[in-house]
PDB file of C-alpha atoms in Angstrom:
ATOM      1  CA  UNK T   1      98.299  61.765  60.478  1.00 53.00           C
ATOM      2  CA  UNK T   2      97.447  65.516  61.824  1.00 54.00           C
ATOM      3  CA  UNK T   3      98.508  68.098  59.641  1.00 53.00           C
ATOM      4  CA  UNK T   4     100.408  71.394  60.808  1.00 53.00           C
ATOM      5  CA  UNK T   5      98.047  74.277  60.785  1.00 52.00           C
ATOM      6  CA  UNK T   6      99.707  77.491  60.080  1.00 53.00           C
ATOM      7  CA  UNK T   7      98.678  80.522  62.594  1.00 51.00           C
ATOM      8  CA  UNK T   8      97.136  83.608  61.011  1.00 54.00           C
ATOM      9  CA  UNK T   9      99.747  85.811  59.049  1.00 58.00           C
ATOM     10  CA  UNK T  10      98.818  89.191  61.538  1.00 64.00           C
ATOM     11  CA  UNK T  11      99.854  87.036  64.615  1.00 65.00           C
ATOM     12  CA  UNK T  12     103.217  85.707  63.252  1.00 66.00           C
ATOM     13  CA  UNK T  13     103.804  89.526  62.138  1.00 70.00           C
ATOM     14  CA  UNK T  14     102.484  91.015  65.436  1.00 69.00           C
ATOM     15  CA  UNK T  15     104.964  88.295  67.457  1.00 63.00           C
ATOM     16  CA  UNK T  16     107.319  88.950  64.872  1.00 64.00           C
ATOM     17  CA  UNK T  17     107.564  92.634  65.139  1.00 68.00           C
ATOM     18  CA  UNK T  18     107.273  92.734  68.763  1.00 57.00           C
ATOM     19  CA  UNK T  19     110.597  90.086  69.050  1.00 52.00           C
ATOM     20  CA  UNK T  20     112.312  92.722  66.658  1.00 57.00           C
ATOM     21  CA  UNK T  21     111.597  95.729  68.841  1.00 57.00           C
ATOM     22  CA  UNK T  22     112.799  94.190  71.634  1.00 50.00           C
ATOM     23  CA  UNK T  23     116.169  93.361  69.984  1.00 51.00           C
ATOM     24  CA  UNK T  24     115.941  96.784  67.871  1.00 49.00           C
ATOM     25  CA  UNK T  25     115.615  99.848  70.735  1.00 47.00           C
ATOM     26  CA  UNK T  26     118.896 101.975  70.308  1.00 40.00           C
ATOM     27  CA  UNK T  27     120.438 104.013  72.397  1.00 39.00           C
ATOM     28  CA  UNK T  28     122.562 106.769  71.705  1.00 39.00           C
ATOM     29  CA  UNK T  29     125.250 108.145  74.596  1.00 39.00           C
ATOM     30  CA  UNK T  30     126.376 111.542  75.042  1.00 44.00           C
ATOM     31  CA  UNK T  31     129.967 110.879  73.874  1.00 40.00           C
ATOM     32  CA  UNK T  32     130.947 113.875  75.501  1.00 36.00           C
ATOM     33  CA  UNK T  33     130.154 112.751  78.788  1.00 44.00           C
ATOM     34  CA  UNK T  34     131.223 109.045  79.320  1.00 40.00           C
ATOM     35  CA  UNK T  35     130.447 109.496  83.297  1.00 37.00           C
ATOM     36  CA  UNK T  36     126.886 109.001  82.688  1.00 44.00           C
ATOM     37  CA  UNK T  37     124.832 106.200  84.106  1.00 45.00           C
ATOM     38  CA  UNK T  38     123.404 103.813  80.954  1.00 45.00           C
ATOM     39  CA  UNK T  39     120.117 103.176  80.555  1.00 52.00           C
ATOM     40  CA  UNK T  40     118.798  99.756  79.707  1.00 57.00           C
ATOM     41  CA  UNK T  41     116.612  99.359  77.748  1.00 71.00           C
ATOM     42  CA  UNK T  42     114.601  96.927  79.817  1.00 73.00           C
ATOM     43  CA  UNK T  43     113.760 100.239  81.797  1.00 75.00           C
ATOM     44  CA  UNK T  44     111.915 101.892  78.727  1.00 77.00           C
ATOM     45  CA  UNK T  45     110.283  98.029  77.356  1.00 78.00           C
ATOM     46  CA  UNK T  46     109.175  98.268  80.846  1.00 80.00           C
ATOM     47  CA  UNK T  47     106.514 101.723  79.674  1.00 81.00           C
ATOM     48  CA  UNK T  48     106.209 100.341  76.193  1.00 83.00           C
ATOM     49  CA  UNK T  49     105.257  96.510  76.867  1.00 82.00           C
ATOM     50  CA  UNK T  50     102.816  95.747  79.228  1.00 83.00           C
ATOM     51  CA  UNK T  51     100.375  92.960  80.355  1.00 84.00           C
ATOM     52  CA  UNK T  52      97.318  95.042  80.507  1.00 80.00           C
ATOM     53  CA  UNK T  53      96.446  98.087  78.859  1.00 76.00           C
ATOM     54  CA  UNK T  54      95.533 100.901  80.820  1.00 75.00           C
ATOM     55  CA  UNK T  55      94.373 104.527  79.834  1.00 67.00           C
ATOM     56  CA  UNK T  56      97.256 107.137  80.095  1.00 68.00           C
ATOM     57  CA  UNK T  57      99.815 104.115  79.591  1.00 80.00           C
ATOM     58  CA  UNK T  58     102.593 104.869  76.665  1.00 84.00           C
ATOM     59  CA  UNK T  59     102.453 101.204  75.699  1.00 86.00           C
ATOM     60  CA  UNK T  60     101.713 100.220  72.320  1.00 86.00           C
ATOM     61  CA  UNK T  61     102.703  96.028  72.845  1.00 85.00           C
ATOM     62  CA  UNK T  62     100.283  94.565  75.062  1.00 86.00           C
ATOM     63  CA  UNK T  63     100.358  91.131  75.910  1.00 85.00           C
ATOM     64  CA  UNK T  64     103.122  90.619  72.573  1.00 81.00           C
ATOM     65  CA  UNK T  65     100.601  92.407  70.204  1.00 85.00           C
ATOM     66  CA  UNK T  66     101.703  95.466  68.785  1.00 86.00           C
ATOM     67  CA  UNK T  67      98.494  98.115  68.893  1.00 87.00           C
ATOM     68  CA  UNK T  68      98.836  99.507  65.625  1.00 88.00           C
ATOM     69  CA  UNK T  69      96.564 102.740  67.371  1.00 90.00           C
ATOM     70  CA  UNK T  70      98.932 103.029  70.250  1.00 89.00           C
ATOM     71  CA  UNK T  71     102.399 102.711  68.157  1.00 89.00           C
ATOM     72  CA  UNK T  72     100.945 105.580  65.564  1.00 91.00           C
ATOM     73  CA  UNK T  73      99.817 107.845  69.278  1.00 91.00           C
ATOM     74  CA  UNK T  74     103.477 106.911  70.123  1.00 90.00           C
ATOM     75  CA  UNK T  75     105.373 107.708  66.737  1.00 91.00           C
ATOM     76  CA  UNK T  76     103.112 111.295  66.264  1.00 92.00           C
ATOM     77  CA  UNK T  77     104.217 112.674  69.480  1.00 92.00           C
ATOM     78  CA  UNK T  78     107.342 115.165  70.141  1.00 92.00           C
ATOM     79  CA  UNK T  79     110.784 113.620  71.149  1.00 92.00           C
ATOM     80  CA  UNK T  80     111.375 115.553  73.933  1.00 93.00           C
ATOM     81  CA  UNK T  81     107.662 114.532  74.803  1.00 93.00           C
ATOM     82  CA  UNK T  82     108.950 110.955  74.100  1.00 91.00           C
ATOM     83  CA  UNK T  83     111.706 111.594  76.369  1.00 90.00           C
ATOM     84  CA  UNK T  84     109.597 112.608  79.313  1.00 91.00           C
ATOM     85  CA  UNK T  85     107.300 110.346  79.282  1.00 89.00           C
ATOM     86  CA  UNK T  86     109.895 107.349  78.998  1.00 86.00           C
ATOM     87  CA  UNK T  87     111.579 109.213  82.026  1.00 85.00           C
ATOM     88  CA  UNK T  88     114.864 109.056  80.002  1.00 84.00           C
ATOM     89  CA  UNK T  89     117.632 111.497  79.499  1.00 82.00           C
ATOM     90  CA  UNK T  90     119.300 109.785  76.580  1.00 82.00           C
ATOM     91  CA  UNK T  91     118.652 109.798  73.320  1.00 85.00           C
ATOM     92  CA  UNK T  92     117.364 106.479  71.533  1.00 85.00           C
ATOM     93  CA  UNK T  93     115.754 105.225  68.778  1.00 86.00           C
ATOM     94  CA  UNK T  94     112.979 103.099  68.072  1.00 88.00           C
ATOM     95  CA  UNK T  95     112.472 100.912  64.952  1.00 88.00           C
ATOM     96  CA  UNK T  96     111.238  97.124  63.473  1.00 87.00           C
ATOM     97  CA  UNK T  97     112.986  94.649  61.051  1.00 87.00           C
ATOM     98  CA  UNK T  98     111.785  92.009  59.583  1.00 88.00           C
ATOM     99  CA  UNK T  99     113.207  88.294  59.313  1.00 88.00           C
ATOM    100  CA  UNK T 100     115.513  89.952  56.406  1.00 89.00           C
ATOM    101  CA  UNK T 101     116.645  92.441  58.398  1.00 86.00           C
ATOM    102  CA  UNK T 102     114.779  95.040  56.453  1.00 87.00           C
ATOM    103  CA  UNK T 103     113.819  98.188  58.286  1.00 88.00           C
ATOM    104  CA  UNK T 104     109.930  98.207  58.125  1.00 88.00           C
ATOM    105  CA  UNK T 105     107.882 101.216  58.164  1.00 90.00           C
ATOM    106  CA  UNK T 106     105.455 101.730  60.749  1.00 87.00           C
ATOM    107  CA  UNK T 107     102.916 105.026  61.528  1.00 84.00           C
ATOM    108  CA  UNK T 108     104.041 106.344  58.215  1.00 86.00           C
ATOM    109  CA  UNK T 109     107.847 106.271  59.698  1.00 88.00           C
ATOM    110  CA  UNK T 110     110.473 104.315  59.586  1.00 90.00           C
ATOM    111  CA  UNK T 111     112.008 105.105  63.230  1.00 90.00           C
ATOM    112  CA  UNK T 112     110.811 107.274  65.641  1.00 90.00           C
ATOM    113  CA  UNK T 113     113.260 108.642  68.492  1.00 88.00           C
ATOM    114  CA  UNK T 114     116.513 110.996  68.341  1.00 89.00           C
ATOM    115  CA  UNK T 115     116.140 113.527  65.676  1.00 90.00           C
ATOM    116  CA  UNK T 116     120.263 112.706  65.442  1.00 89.00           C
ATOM    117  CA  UNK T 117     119.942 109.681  64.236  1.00 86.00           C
ATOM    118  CA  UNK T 118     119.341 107.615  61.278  1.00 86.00           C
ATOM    119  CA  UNK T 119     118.236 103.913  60.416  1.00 86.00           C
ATOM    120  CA  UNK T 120     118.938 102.458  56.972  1.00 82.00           C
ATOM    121  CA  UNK T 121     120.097 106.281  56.118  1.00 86.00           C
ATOM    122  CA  UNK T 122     116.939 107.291  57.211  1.00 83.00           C
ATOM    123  CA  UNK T 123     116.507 110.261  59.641  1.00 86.00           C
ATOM    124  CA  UNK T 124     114.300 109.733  62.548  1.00 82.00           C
ATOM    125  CA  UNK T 125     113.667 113.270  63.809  1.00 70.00           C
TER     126      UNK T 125
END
C-alpha cells in the first residue's frame, strides 16, 4: 500500500495564501456617488497575479506563489501610488487569512490599501 506524502508546509501556505487573497481583495465605494462604474476585482488580480514575472510588473503571485520580495515592494509603496499603478479610482484593501479566518500579517502589515479602512480593527493606511 502507497502512503500519502504530505507537500512541503511553504507550498500549502504559498497556495493557501494566494486562494485567500483572491477571496480577500476589498473594495470600498464612494457612498456618495452610487453612479459610479464598479470595479472587479478580477481587473486588479489581473496586475497582481501573473504567469510570468516580468521587470516593472506590480505582481507579487506568480504562477500561485506569493513572492514574499514583491508583496513587501507592493505593501512599502504609497496608496495613491498603489492606486495608479492598479489603474483604479476606488479605494480597496488588500489582506490574507488563514484557514481560521485569522487576519495574517504580511511585510510587517496586516493590510495594505485605503488608509480609511480597517481589517480585524486594524488600520491599513
Amino acid at each position: 500500500m502507497k502512503k500519502a506524502r504530505i507537500k512541503g508546509h511553504d507550498d500549502s501556505l504559498a497556495l493557501l495564501l494566494f486562494m485567500l487573497f483572491l477571496v480577500s481583495v476589498l473594495f470600498i465605494l464612494d457612498a456618495a456617488d452610487n453612479s459610479e462604474e464598479v470595479i472587479t476585482s478580477d481587473q486588479i488580480l489581473k496586475k497582481l497575479v501573473v504567469n510570468d514575472a516580468s521587470e516593472g510588473s506590480i505582481a507579487f503571485v506568480i504562477r500561485d506563489r506569493v513572492d514574499p520580495q514583491r508583496l513587501a515592494d507592493f505593501a512599502s509603496k504609497d496608496y495613491d501610488q498603489m492606486k495608479e499603478e492598479l489603474g483604479v479610482d476606488y479605494d480597496f484593501v488588500v489582506y490574507f487569512e488563514d484557514q481560521s479566518g485569522n487576519v495574517v500579517p504580511f511585510a510587517g502589515k496586516y493590510c495594505v490599501g485605503s488608509p480609511k479602512s480597517s481589517v480585524g480593527g486594524i488600520s491599513c493606511g
